[in-house]
Coordinates of C-alpha atoms in Angstrom, one line a residue:
Chain A
X39 CA 222.8 -106.3 128.2
X40 CA 221.5 -109.8 128.7
X41 CA 219.3 -109.6 125.6
X42 CA 222.3 -110.0 123.3
X43 CA 223.1 -113.3 124.6
X44 CA 221.8 -116.8 124.0
X45 CA 223.1 -120.2 123.5
X46 CA 225.2 -122.9 125.2
X47 CA 228.0 -122.2 127.5
X48 CA 227.8 -121.4 131.2
X49 CA 226.3 -118.0 131.7
X50 CA 228.9 -116.7 134.1
X51 CA 230.7 -115.4 131.0
X52 CA 228.5 -112.4 130.5
X53 CA 231.2 -110.0 131.6
X54 CA 233.8 -111.5 129.2
X55 CA 231.3 -111.9 126.4
X56 CA 230.6 -108.2 126.5
X57 CA 234.2 -107.4 126.2
X58 CA 234.7 -109.8 123.4
X59 CA 231.6 -108.6 121.6
X60 CA 233.2 -105.2 121.1
X61 CA 236.2 -106.8 119.5
X62 CA 234.8 -109.5 117.4
X63 CA 231.2 -108.7 116.6
X64 CA 228.0 -109.4 118.4
X65 CA 227.0 -112.9 117.5
X66 CA 230.3 -114.7 117.4
X67 CA 229.8 -115.9 120.9
X68 CA 226.9 -118.1 121.9
X69 CA 226.3 -118.0 125.6
X70 CA 223.5 -119.1 127.8
X71 CA 222.0 -117.7 131.0
X72 CA 222.3 -120.1 133.9
X73 CA 221.6 -118.8 137.3
X74 CA 224.6 -118.4 139.6
X75 CA 223.3 -120.1 142.8
X76 CA 225.0 -122.2 145.4
X77 CA 223.5 -125.6 146.3
X78 CA 221.8 -126.0 149.7
X79 CA 224.9 -127.7 151.0
X80 CA 227.2 -124.8 150.0
X81 CA 224.8 -122.3 151.4
X82 CA 225.0 -124.0 154.7
X83 CA 228.8 -124.0 154.5
X84 CA 228.6 -120.2 153.9
X85 CA 226.5 -119.8 157.0
X86 CA 228.9 -121.9 159.0
X87 CA 231.8 -119.7 157.8
X88 CA 230.0 -116.5 158.7
X89 CA 229.3 -117.8 162.2
X90 CA 233.1 -117.8 162.8
X91 CA 233.2 -114.1 163.1
X92 CA 231.6 -111.6 165.5
X93 CA 228.2 -110.2 164.4
X94 CA 228.4 -107.7 161.6
X95 CA 231.8 -108.9 160.5
X96 CA 230.6 -111.2 157.7
X97 CA 232.9 -109.5 155.2
X98 CA 235.6 -111.6 156.8
X99 CA 234.0 -114.6 155.0
X100 CA 234.8 -113.1 151.6
X101 CA 237.9 -115.1 150.7
X102 CA 236.6 -118.5 152.0
X103 CA 233.3 -117.9 150.1
X104 CA 235.2 -116.9 146.9
X105 CA 237.1 -120.2 147.1
X106 CA 233.8 -122.0 147.4
X107 CA 232.4 -120.0 144.5
X108 CA 235.4 -120.7 142.3
X109 CA 235.1 -124.4 143.0
X110 CA 231.3 -124.4 142.3
X111 CA 231.3 -122.3 139.2
X112 CA 233.8 -123.8 136.8
X113 CA 237.2 -122.9 138.4
X114 CA 237.0 -119.2 137.8
X115 CA 235.1 -116.1 139.0
X116 CA 232.9 -114.2 136.6
X117 CA 231.5 -110.8 137.3
X118 CA 228.2 -112.5 137.9
X119 CA 229.7 -114.9 140.4
X120 CA 231.3 -112.0 142.2
X121 CA 228.1 -110.1 142.3
X122 CA 226.4 -113.2 143.8
X123 CA 229.0 -113.4 146.5
X124 CA 228.5 -109.7 147.3
X125 CA 224.8 -110.3 147.7
X126 CA 225.3 -113.3 150.0
X127 CA 227.6 -111.3 152.3
X128 CA 225.7 -108.1 152.0
X129 CA 228.6 -106.1 150.8
X130 CA 229.1 -103.9 147.7
X131 CA 230.2 -105.7 144.5
X132 CA 233.3 -103.5 144.3
X133 CA 234.4 -104.9 147.6
X134 CA 234.4 -108.3 146.0
X135 CA 236.1 -107.2 142.8
X136 CA 239.0 -105.5 144.6
X137 CA 239.7 -108.7 146.6
X138 CA 239.3 -111.1 143.7
X139 CA 241.7 -109.1 141.6
X140 CA 244.3 -108.9 144.4
X141 CA 244.8 -112.6 145.2
X142 CA 246.6 -114.8 142.7
X143 CA 244.5 -117.9 143.3
X144 CA 241.4 -116.4 141.9
X145 CA 241.1 -116.9 138.2
X146 CA 239.3 -114.1 136.4
X147 CA 239.1 -115.8 133.1
X148 CA 238.0 -119.3 132.3
X149 CA 240.6 -122.1 132.8
X150 CA 240.8 -125.7 131.6
X151 CA 239.5 -128.6 133.6
X152 CA 242.9 -129.2 135.0
X153 CA 245.0 -126.2 135.9
X154 CA 248.8 -126.9 136.1
X155 CA 250.3 -124.2 138.4
X156 CA 254.0 -124.6 138.1
X157 CA 256.4 -122.9 140.5
X158 CA 259.2 -120.9 138.9
X159 CA 260.8 -119.1 141.9
X160 CA 264.5 -119.5 142.9
X161 CA 264.5 -122.8 144.8
X162 CA 262.5 -124.5 142.1
X163 CA 264.5 -122.8 139.4
X164 CA 267.8 -124.1 140.8
X165 CA 266.3 -127.6 140.8
X166 CA 265.3 -127.5 137.2
X167 CA 261.8 -126.0 136.9
X168 CA 262.6 -124.3 133.6
X169 CA 263.0 -127.7 132.0
X170 CA 259.7 -128.9 133.4
X171 CA 257.9 -125.8 132.2
X172 CA 259.4 -126.3 128.7
X173 CA 258.4 -129.9 128.7
X174 CA 254.8 -129.2 129.7
X175 CA 254.6 -126.5 127.0
X176 CA 255.8 -128.8 124.2
X177 CA 253.9 -131.8 125.5
X178 CA 250.6 -129.9 125.6
X179 CA 251.3 -127.6 122.7
X180 CA 250.4 -124.5 124.7
X181 CA 252.1 -121.4 126.1
X182 CA 251.9 -120.0 129.5
X183 CA 248.4 -118.8 130.4
X184 CA 246.9 -120.8 127.5
X185 CA 244.4 -123.6 127.5
X186 CA 244.5 -126.7 125.2
X187 CA 241.9 -126.7 122.4
X188 CA 240.0 -129.5 124.1
X189 CA 239.6 -127.3 127.2
X190 CA 241.4 -129.9 129.4
X191 CA 244.6 -128.2 130.5
X192 CA 245.7 -124.7 131.4
X193 CA 249.3 -123.9 132.2
X194 CA 249.9 -121.1 134.7
X195 CA 253.3 -120.1 136.2
X196 CA 253.2 -119.2 139.9
X197 CA 255.5 -117.9 142.5
X198 CA 256.8 -120.0 145.5
X199 CA 254.3 -122.4 146.9
X200 CA 256.3 -123.6 149.9
X201 CA 257.5 -126.9 148.6
X202 CA 261.1 -125.8 147.9
X203 CA 262.6 -129.0 149.3
X204 CA 260.6 -131.1 147.0
X205 CA 261.2 -129.2 143.8
X206 CA 260.4 -128.9 141.0
X207 CA 256.7 -128.9 141.7
X208 CA 253.3 -127.8 140.7
X209 CA 249.8 -127.5 142.2
X210 CA 247.0 -129.5 140.7
X211 CA 243.7 -128.8 142.3
X212 CA 243.9 -129.2 146.0
X213 CA 247.3 -131.0 146.1
X214 CA 250.9 -130.6 145.2
X215 CA 252.8 -132.7 142.8
X216 CA 256.4 -132.7 143.8
X217 CA 259.8 -134.0 142.5
X218 CA 258.6 -133.5 139.0
X219 CA 260.4 -135.1 136.0
X220 CA 259.2 -135.3 132.4
X221 CA 258.1 -138.9 133.1
X222 CA 256.0 -137.8 136.1
X223 CA 254.5 -135.0 134.0
X224 CA 253.5 -137.7 131.4
X225 CA 251.9 -139.7 134.2
X226 CA 250.0 -136.7 135.5
X227 CA 248.6 -135.8 132.1
X228 CA 247.6 -139.4 131.5
X229 CA 245.9 -139.6 134.9
X230 CA 243.9 -136.4 134.2
X231 CA 242.8 -137.7 130.8
X232 CA 241.8 -141.0 132.4
X233 CA 239.8 -139.2 135.1
X234 CA 238.0 -137.0 132.5
X235 CA 236.9 -140.0 130.4
Chain B
X176 CA 272.8 -135.4 167.8
X177 CA 271.0 -132.2 168.8
X178 CA 268.1 -132.2 171.1
X179 CA 264.7 -132.0 169.6
X180 CA 261.8 -130.2 171.2
X181 CA 259.2 -129.7 168.4
X182 CA 259.9 -132.8 166.3
X183 CA 260.9 -135.2 169.1
X184 CA 257.7 -137.2 168.5
X185 CA 257.4 -136.6 164.8
X186 CA 258.5 -140.1 164.0
X187 CA 255.7 -141.8 165.9
X188 CA 253.1 -143.3 163.7
X189 CA 249.7 -141.7 164.1
X190 CA 251.0 -138.7 166.0
X191 CA 248.7 -136.6 163.8
X192 CA 245.8 -138.0 165.8
X193 CA 244.7 -137.1 169.2
X194 CA 244.9 -140.5 171.0
X195 CA 248.5 -141.1 169.9
X196 CA 249.5 -137.5 170.6
X197 CA 247.9 -137.6 174.1
X198 CA 249.5 -141.0 174.9
X199 CA 252.9 -139.5 174.1
X200 CA 252.7 -136.7 176.6
X201 CA 250.4 -134.4 174.5
X202 CA 248.3 -131.7 176.2
X203 CA 250.3 -132.2 179.5
X204 CA 251.8 -128.7 179.0
X205 CA 248.3 -127.3 178.4
X206 CA 247.1 -129.0 181.6
X207 CA 250.0 -127.6 183.5
X208 CA 249.4 -124.1 182.1
X209 CA 245.7 -124.0 182.7
X210 CA 245.4 -125.8 185.9
X211 CA 248.5 -125.0 187.9
X212 CA 250.3 -122.0 186.4
X213 CA 247.9 -119.3 185.3
X214 CA 248.5 -116.7 182.6
X215 CA 251.1 -114.6 184.4
X216 CA 253.3 -117.5 185.2
X217 CA 253.2 -118.7 181.6
X218 CA 254.1 -115.3 180.3
X219 CA 257.0 -115.2 182.7
X220 CA 258.3 -118.6 181.4
X221 CA 258.0 -117.4 177.8
X222 CA 259.9 -114.3 178.6
X223 CA 262.5 -116.3 180.5
X224 CA 262.9 -118.7 177.6
X225 CA 264.1 -115.9 175.3
X226 CA 261.9 -117.3 172.5
X227 CA 262.1 -115.1 169.4
X228 CA 259.6 -114.9 166.6
X229 CA 260.3 -117.8 164.2
X230 CA 258.6 -116.1 161.2
X231 CA 261.7 -114.2 160.2
X232 CA 261.9 -111.0 162.3
X233 CA 263.1 -112.7 165.5
X234 CA 261.2 -110.3 167.8
X235 CA 261.1 -111.6 171.4
X236 CA 257.7 -113.3 171.8
X237 CA 257.3 -112.6 175.6
X238 CA 257.8 -108.9 174.9
X239 CA 255.2 -109.0 172.1
X240 CA 252.7 -110.7 174.4
X241 CA 253.3 -108.2 177.2
X242 CA 252.3 -105.3 174.8
X243 CA 248.8 -106.5 174.3
X244 CA 246.3 -103.9 175.5
X245 CA 243.6 -105.0 177.9
X246 CA 240.7 -102.5 177.8
X247 CA 237.6 -103.6 179.6
X248 CA 234.9 -105.4 177.6
X249 CA 236.9 -105.6 174.4
X250 CA 237.7 -109.0 173.1
X251 CA 241.3 -110.0 172.4
X252 CA 242.5 -112.2 169.5
X253 CA 245.3 -114.6 168.8
X254 CA 246.1 -115.0 165.2
X255 CA 248.4 -117.8 164.0
X256 CA 250.4 -116.8 161.0
X257 CA 250.5 -119.8 158.8
X258 CA 250.8 -117.8 155.6
X259 CA 254.2 -119.4 154.9
X260 CA 255.3 -117.9 151.6
X261 CA 258.9 -116.9 151.9
X262 CA 260.7 -118.7 149.1
X263 CA 262.8 -121.4 150.6
X264 CA 260.6 -121.9 153.7
X265 CA 258.3 -124.9 154.2
X266 CA 258.8 -125.7 157.9
X267 CA 255.3 -124.6 159.1
X268 CA 253.7 -126.8 156.5
X269 CA 255.6 -129.8 158.0
X270 CA 254.5 -128.9 161.6
X271 CA 250.9 -128.5 160.6
X272 CA 250.8 -131.7 158.4
X273 CA 252.5 -134.0 160.9
X274 CA 251.9 -132.4 164.3
X275 CA 248.7 -130.5 164.2
X276 CA 247.9 -131.1 167.8
X277 CA 251.3 -129.6 168.9
X278 CA 250.1 -126.4 167.2
X279 CA 246.7 -126.6 168.7
X280 CA 248.1 -127.1 172.2
X281 CA 250.4 -124.1 171.6
X282 CA 247.4 -122.0 170.5
X283 CA 245.5 -123.1 173.6
X284 CA 248.3 -122.2 176.0
X285 CA 249.0 -118.9 174.2
X286 CA 245.3 -117.9 174.0
X287 CA 244.9 -118.6 177.7
X288 CA 248.0 -116.5 178.5
X289 CA 246.7 -113.6 176.4
X290 CA 243.1 -113.9 177.5
X291 CA 241.9 -114.5 173.9
X292 CA 238.7 -116.6 173.5
X293 CA 238.9 -116.8 169.7
X294 CA 241.9 -117.7 167.6
X295 CA 242.3 -117.7 163.9
X296 CA 244.8 -119.8 162.0
X297 CA 245.4 -117.9 158.7
X298 CA 247.0 -120.4 156.3
X299 CA 248.2 -119.7 152.8
X300 CA 245.5 -120.7 150.3
X301 CA 247.7 -123.0 148.3
X302 CA 248.1 -125.3 151.3
X303 CA 244.6 -126.4 150.4
X304 CA 244.7 -129.9 152.0
X305 CA 246.1 -128.8 155.4
X306 CA 242.9 -127.0 156.7
X307 CA 241.3 -130.5 156.6
X308 CA 244.0 -131.9 158.8
X309 CA 243.8 -129.0 161.2
X310 CA 240.0 -129.0 161.3
X311 CA 240.0 -132.7 162.1
X312 CA 242.5 -132.1 164.9
X313 CA 240.4 -129.2 166.2
X314 CA 237.4 -131.4 166.3
X315 CA 239.3 -134.1 168.2
X316 CA 240.6 -131.6 170.7
X317 CA 237.1 -130.3 171.1
X318 CA 235.6 -133.8 171.7
X319 CA 238.2 -134.3 174.4
X320 CA 237.5 -131.1 176.2
X321 CA 240.5 -129.1 175.1
X322 CA 238.5 -126.5 173.1
X323 CA 235.1 -125.0 173.4
X324 CA 233.4 -123.9 176.6
X325 CA 234.9 -124.3 180.1
X326 CA 238.0 -126.2 179.0
X327 CA 238.9 -129.0 181.4
X328 CA 236.7 -127.3 184.0
X329 CA 238.8 -124.2 184.3
X330 CA 236.2 -121.8 183.0
X331 CA 238.3 -120.8 180.1
X332 CA 236.6 -120.8 176.6
X333 CA 238.4 -121.0 173.3
X334 CA 237.4 -121.6 169.7
X335 CA 240.0 -122.1 167.0
X336 CA 239.1 -121.4 163.3
X337 CA 241.1 -122.1 160.2
X338 CA 241.0 -119.4 157.4
X339 CA 242.6 -119.9 154.0
X340 CA 244.3 -117.0 152.2
X341 CA 244.3 -117.0 148.4
X342 CA 247.8 -116.5 147.2
X343 CA 249.5 -113.3 148.4
X344 CA 253.0 -113.3 150.0
X345 CA 252.3 -109.9 151.5
X346 CA 249.7 -111.5 153.9
X347 CA 252.6 -112.9 155.9
X348 CA 253.1 -109.3 157.1
X349 CA 250.9 -109.1 160.2
X350 CA 248.8 -106.1 159.4
X351 CA 248.3 -107.3 155.8
X352 CA 247.2 -110.6 157.3
X353 CA 244.7 -108.9 159.5
X354 CA 243.3 -106.9 156.6
X355 CA 243.0 -110.1 154.6
X356 CA 241.3 -111.8 157.6
X357 CA 238.8 -109.0 157.5
X358 CA 238.0 -109.8 153.9
X359 CA 240.1 -107.1 152.2
X360 CA 243.1 -106.7 150.0
X361 CA 246.3 -107.5 151.8
X362 CA 247.5 -103.9 152.1
X363 CA 249.7 -103.5 155.2
X364 CA 248.6 -100.9 157.7
X365 CA 250.6 -97.9 158.9
X366 CA 251.9 -98.5 162.4
X367 CA 251.2 -97.3 165.0
X368 CA 248.7 -98.3 166.1
X369 CA 250.3 -101.8 166.4
X370 CA 248.0 -104.9 166.4
X371 CA 248.6 -105.3 170.1
X372 CA 246.4 -102.2 170.5
X373 CA 244.3 -102.1 167.4
X374 CA 244.4 -105.3 165.4
X375 CA 241.7 -107.6 164.1
X376 CA 238.4 -105.6 163.9
X377 CA 240.3 -102.9 165.8
X378 CA 240.6 -105.2 168.9
X379 CA 243.9 -106.0 170.6
X380 CA 245.6 -108.8 168.6
X381 CA 248.7 -110.9 168.8
X382 CA 250.0 -112.4 165.5
X383 CA 252.6 -115.1 165.9
X384 CA 254.1 -117.6 163.5
X385 CA 253.2 -121.3 163.6
X386 CA 256.6 -122.5 164.9
X387 CA 256.7 -119.8 167.6
X388 CA 253.3 -120.9 169.0
X389 CA 254.3 -124.5 168.8
X390 CA 257.5 -123.7 170.7
X391 CA 255.4 -122.5 173.7
X392 CA 254.5 -126.1 174.4
X393 CA 258.0 -127.3 175.3
X394 CA 258.7 -124.0 177.1
X395 CA 255.8 -124.7 179.4
X396 CA 256.6 -128.4 179.6
X397 CA 260.3 -128.0 180.5
X398 CA 260.4 -124.4 181.8
X399 CA 262.1 -121.3 180.4
X400 CA 265.3 -122.1 182.3
X401 CA 265.6 -125.4 180.6
X402 CA 264.8 -123.9 177.2
X403 CA 267.5 -121.3 177.5
X404 CA 270.1 -124.0 178.1
X405 CA 269.7 -125.0 174.5
X406 CA 271.2 -122.8 171.8
X407 CA 273.7 -120.0 172.0
X408 CA 273.5 -116.6 173.6
X409 CA 270.3 -114.8 172.5
X410 CA 269.5 -117.6 170.1
X411 CA 267.8 -119.9 172.6
X412 CA 266.2 -123.2 172.0
X413 CA 265.8 -125.0 168.7
X414 CA 264.9 -123.8 165.3
X415 CA 263.3 -125.5 162.3
X416 CA 265.4 -125.1 159.2
X417 CA 263.9 -126.0 155.8
X418 CA 266.8 -126.8 153.6
X419 CA 266.5 -126.9 149.8
X420 CA 268.4 -126.3 146.6
X421 CA 271.4 -128.4 145.4
X422 CA 271.9 -130.6 148.5
X423 CA 271.6 -134.3 149.0
X424 CA 269.0 -134.3 151.6
X425 CA 266.5 -131.4 151.3
X426 CA 263.9 -131.3 154.1
X427 CA 262.9 -129.9 157.4
X428 CA 265.4 -130.2 160.3
X429 CA 265.2 -129.1 163.9
X430 CA 268.5 -127.8 165.0
X431 CA 269.8 -126.8 168.4
X432 CA 271.2 -123.3 167.7
X433 CA 274.8 -124.3 168.5
X434 CA 276.0 -126.0 165.3
X435 CA 278.1 -124.5 162.5
X436 CA 276.8 -123.8 159.0
X437 CA 279.4 -126.1 157.7
X438 CA 278.1 -129.0 159.9
X439 CA 274.6 -128.2 158.8
X440 CA 275.4 -128.4 155.1
X441 CA 278.0 -131.2 155.0
X442 CA 277.0 -133.6 157.8
X443 CA 274.9 -136.6 157.0
X444 CA 272.6 -135.8 159.9
X445 CA 271.4 -132.7 158.1
X446 CA 271.8 -131.7 154.4
X447 CA 274.3 -134.4 153.6
X448 CA 276.6 -132.3 151.4
X449 CA 276.2 -130.8 147.9
X450 CA 274.4 -132.9 145.3
X451 CA 276.3 -134.8 142.6
X452 CA 279.6 -134.1 144.2
X453 CA 279.5 -130.5 143.1
X454 CA 281.0 -127.6 145.1
X455 CA 279.2 -125.0 147.1
X456 CA 278.9 -121.7 145.4
X457 CA 276.5 -119.6 147.5
X458 CA 273.7 -119.9 150.0
X459 CA 270.7 -117.9 151.1
X460 CA 270.4 -118.9 154.8
X461 CA 267.1 -117.5 155.9
X462 CA 264.6 -117.3 153.0
X463 CA 264.8 -115.3 149.8
X464 CA 264.6 -111.9 151.5
X465 CA 267.9 -112.2 153.3
X466 CA 271.3 -111.4 151.7
X467 CA 272.9 -114.2 149.7
X468 CA 276.4 -115.2 150.8
X469 CA 279.2 -116.6 148.8
X470 CA 280.7 -119.9 150.1
X471 CA 283.7 -118.2 151.7
X472 CA 281.7 -115.8 153.7
X473 CA 279.0 -118.4 154.5
X474 CA 281.3 -120.9 156.3
X475 CA 283.5 -118.3 158.1
X476 CA 282.7 -114.7 159.1
X477 CA 284.9 -111.9 157.8
X478 CA 286.8 -112.1 161.0
X479 CA 287.6 -115.7 160.3
X480 CA 285.4 -117.2 163.0
X481 CA 283.3 -120.3 162.3
X482 CA 279.9 -119.2 161.1
X483 CA 277.2 -120.7 163.4
X484 CA 273.5 -121.4 162.8
X485 CA 272.3 -118.7 165.1
X486 CA 270.6 -115.3 164.7
X487 CA 273.8 -113.5 165.8
X488 CA 276.5 -115.4 164.0
X489 CA 274.6 -115.4 160.6
X490 CA 274.2 -111.6 161.0
X491 CA 277.8 -111.1 162.0
X492 CA 279.4 -108.4 159.8
X493 CA 276.1 -106.7 159.1
X494 CA 275.0 -106.7 155.5
X495 CA 278.5 -106.0 154.3
X496 CA 279.7 -109.6 155.0
X497 CA 276.8 -111.2 156.8
X498 CA 273.2 -112.2 156.4
X499 CA 270.3 -113.3 158.6
X500 CA 268.7 -116.4 160.0
X501 CA 265.3 -115.1 158.9
X502 CA 262.6 -117.7 158.6
X503 CA 265.1 -120.6 158.3
X504 CA 264.6 -121.1 154.6
X505 CA 268.0 -122.4 153.7
X506 CA 268.6 -122.3 149.9
X507 CA 271.9 -123.8 148.8
X508 CA 273.4 -123.2 145.3
X509 CA 276.1 -125.3 143.7
X510 CA 278.7 -124.2 141.2
X511 CA 276.4 -124.6 138.2
X512 CA 273.9 -122.0 139.4
X513 CA 273.8 -118.5 137.9
X514 CA 273.5 -115.7 140.4
X515 CA 272.0 -113.3 137.9
X516 CA 269.2 -115.7 137.0
X517 CA 268.6 -116.6 140.6
X518 CA 268.4 -112.9 141.6
X519 CA 266.0 -112.3 138.6
X520 CA 263.6 -115.0 139.9
X521 CA 263.5 -113.3 143.3
X522 CA 263.1 -109.8 141.8
X523 CA 260.2 -111.2 139.7
X524 CA 258.8 -112.7 142.8
X525 CA 258.8 -109.4 144.8
X526 CA 257.4 -107.6 141.8
X527 CA 254.6 -110.1 141.6
X528 CA 253.9 -109.9 145.3
X529 CA 254.2 -106.1 145.9
X530 CA 250.8 -104.9 147.1
X531 CA 251.2 -101.7 145.2
X532 CA 250.5 -99.3 148.0
X533 CA 254.0 -97.6 148.1
X534 CA 255.5 -96.3 144.9
X535 CA 259.1 -97.2 145.7
X536 CA 258.2 -100.8 146.0
X537 CA 255.5 -101.0 143.3
X538 CA 257.6 -99.3 140.7
X539 CA 261.0 -100.3 141.9
X540 CA 260.5 -104.0 142.0
X541 CA 259.2 -104.0 138.4
X542 CA 262.1 -101.9 137.3
X543 CA 264.6 -104.2 139.0
X544 CA 263.0 -107.2 137.3
X545 CA 263.3 -105.5 133.9
X546 CA 266.9 -104.6 134.3
X547 CA 267.9 -108.0 135.6
X548 CA 266.1 -109.6 132.8
X549 CA 268.1 -107.5 130.3
X550 CA 271.3 -108.6 131.9
X551 CA 270.2 -112.2 132.1
X552 CA 269.3 -112.3 128.4
X553 CA 272.4 -110.7 127.2
X554 CA 271.0 -107.2 126.6
X555 CA 272.5 -105.6 129.7
X556 CA 274.8 -102.5 129.9
X557 CA 277.5 -101.9 132.4
X558 CA 275.6 -98.9 133.8
X559 CA 272.7 -101.3 134.5
X560 CA 274.6 -102.7 137.5
X561 CA 274.9 -99.3 139.1
X562 CA 271.3 -98.6 138.1
X563 CA 270.2 -101.7 140.0
X564 CA 272.2 -100.6 143.0
X565 CA 270.6 -97.2 142.9
X566 CA 267.0 -98.6 142.6
X567 CA 267.4 -101.0 145.5
X568 CA 268.7 -98.2 147.7
X569 CA 265.7 -96.1 146.9
X570 CA 263.3 -98.9 147.9
X571 CA 264.9 -99.9 151.1
X572 CA 263.4 -98.1 154.1
X573 CA 261.0 -96.1 152.0
X574 CA 257.9 -98.3 152.3
X575 CA 255.2 -99.0 154.9
X576 CA 256.1 -102.6 155.3
X577 CA 259.3 -104.6 155.1
X578 CA 258.4 -106.1 151.7
X579 CA 260.3 -103.2 150.1
X580 CA 263.4 -104.1 152.2
X581 CA 263.0 -107.7 151.4
X582 CA 263.0 -107.0 147.7
X583 CA 266.0 -104.7 147.9
X584 CA 268.3 -106.9 150.0
X585 CA 268.7 -109.9 147.7
X586 CA 269.6 -107.6 144.8
X587 CA 272.0 -105.5 146.9
X588 CA 273.7 -108.6 148.2
X589 CA 274.0 -110.2 144.8
X590 CA 275.8 -107.1 143.4
X591 CA 277.9 -106.7 146.6
X592 CA 279.3 -110.2 146.5
X593 CA 279.0 -111.3 142.9
X594 CA 279.6 -108.1 140.9
X595 CA 282.2 -109.8 138.7
X596 CA 279.5 -112.3 137.6
X597 CA 277.1 -109.5 136.6
X598 CA 280.0 -107.7 134.7
X599 CA 280.9 -111.0 133.0
X600 CA 277.2 -111.3 131.8
X601 CA 277.3 -107.8 130.4
X602 CA 280.7 -108.2 128.7
X603 CA 280.1 -111.7 127.3
X604 CA 276.4 -111.7 126.4
X605 CA 276.6 -114.6 124.0
X606 CA 278.8 -116.8 126.1
X607 CA 276.5 -116.1 129.1
X608 CA 273.7 -117.7 127.2
X609 CA 275.6 -120.9 126.8
X610 CA 277.3 -121.4 130.1
X611 CA 277.3 -120.2 133.7
X612 CA 280.0 -118.1 135.3
X613 CA 281.0 -120.8 137.7
X614 CA 282.7 -120.5 141.1
X615 CA 285.5 -117.9 140.8
X616 CA 287.2 -116.6 143.9
X617 CA 284.4 -117.2 146.3
X618 CA 284.8 -120.9 146.0
X619 CA 284.2 -123.2 148.8
X620 CA 287.3 -122.9 150.9
X621 CA 286.9 -126.5 152.1
X622 CA 288.2 -129.6 150.4
X623 CA 285.4 -131.1 148.4
X624 CA 283.7 -133.8 150.4
X625 CA 283.2 -137.0 148.5
X626 CA 279.4 -136.8 148.2
X627 CA 277.9 -139.5 146.0

């Protein structure tokens, strides 16, 4: 399968690329092979996590290691990344897939550099999250689940994040952005652009 | 002003750090438990205190602890449920962010009582910054001899680990949480066996909510008899309420369970009344899973008694006219809110969060979302309301775990109390797109307080 692929982007897209190849023709996508491999530091972290559990229970490390992998490999989990995690924990790849597809924080397709995860559940809704979502859509010119053409922003709607008293809100990376207003959204977008430059 | 047990020191600057926490009486309860009381005496105090699980179910904690199996040579585990995901609930987040040592002290005393040498805090994945706070506090506690080997020379060993989830409401259910901690999908297990017999890695395990475990500290500190003096009847002690929605002062409040719902919403000490001088329409008093109540049934029970902020009073009248204290996620809605839309967001939430194991829940939640969406967008039929009622009845009680019930109850309560609003949506599809139904007969029976 790998022989079909050559080019530029991160390799972890092999799984996607094969799907797309069927739909759009073989050579429309240029992809490169980069090896999915944790840094020494991350590998030590993995060891430290595994040591938290009794011997032979290293599968318990799966979710924490998938978090590490998602951080390390572009904010999403490709099939290759998942296979790599399976090999690290000495479990079957299917055991990783079934977990990665269950939990909503794991992205199974590429996302923009900044992922806006906006809460839409009841308490945020009664505090005006619909307006915030509409504002982000029009400001960035994207729909839900889409990424801006420059690959900077992805908009994702999520269910309750436990910030109901500080609504409307969204998650951006590790932190929450709360009490959102259109002006605050503008500031956040500007802040992200500034950081990226 | 009510007495505070959990948040009494929350205002002190630097209470997040060990030195300040210790200087203000921290770890004194742990010292007392480990050095002079012993496990049986602590268990006795917890039982005496009448402490009930603060995660939502309200099961007596002392009883849960006494169920733990103690086979020879098999390790026991304490798991702290910090997978706070019930819409409207954000109290555990507050405790962990501001008083991490209170939780750690609670975990230490509880592990000691249960004979557990390893404890896992399972925290929802989205609270991504909190594990850092907890891990720092764990390191501080360890440096000061409160964790690790031979704690304070008593011979008791304990390690506490923080594990992040990855976005799944269902992992708040204790057996789903255990599955997730084992690195699997969060599918709840069939009970029995209960976790107290076969839990984490098939070993005896107790799973308790963050607030429950933190409450063990004041119980040991002041004694169960003192704790029981606070509150009312079987609702002993204090409870954290996370208030949100259309109120002036959203936030986390510690209440003694002896105040009225009216006082909680309208007094300046707590929610400070309804925002923008609007009127109260409805409230979900215990997190999205519990029945929504219209204003008239919220402030007074069907019998005409004042509704109190206690497990019993909020449940007075059963589901016909009452609700539940649940997790303390208190969602207030003003006159501008649409019950149909609000119910739709919760139906969508449960559809999204159903693990998919049981067909009534997997299929039923999606079906309810679809029907509610039709009504909300003006495409509903009168028969849809009865259809919704029928679906929720077929989910309730027919699933392995309580998520099915939790999905059914909000829909049932919305139809039970706000049927005229649903009918209005169906009869006036265009008008319903332009304006909300408003207050109608279930309006706030109180004169409107002048809230600015």
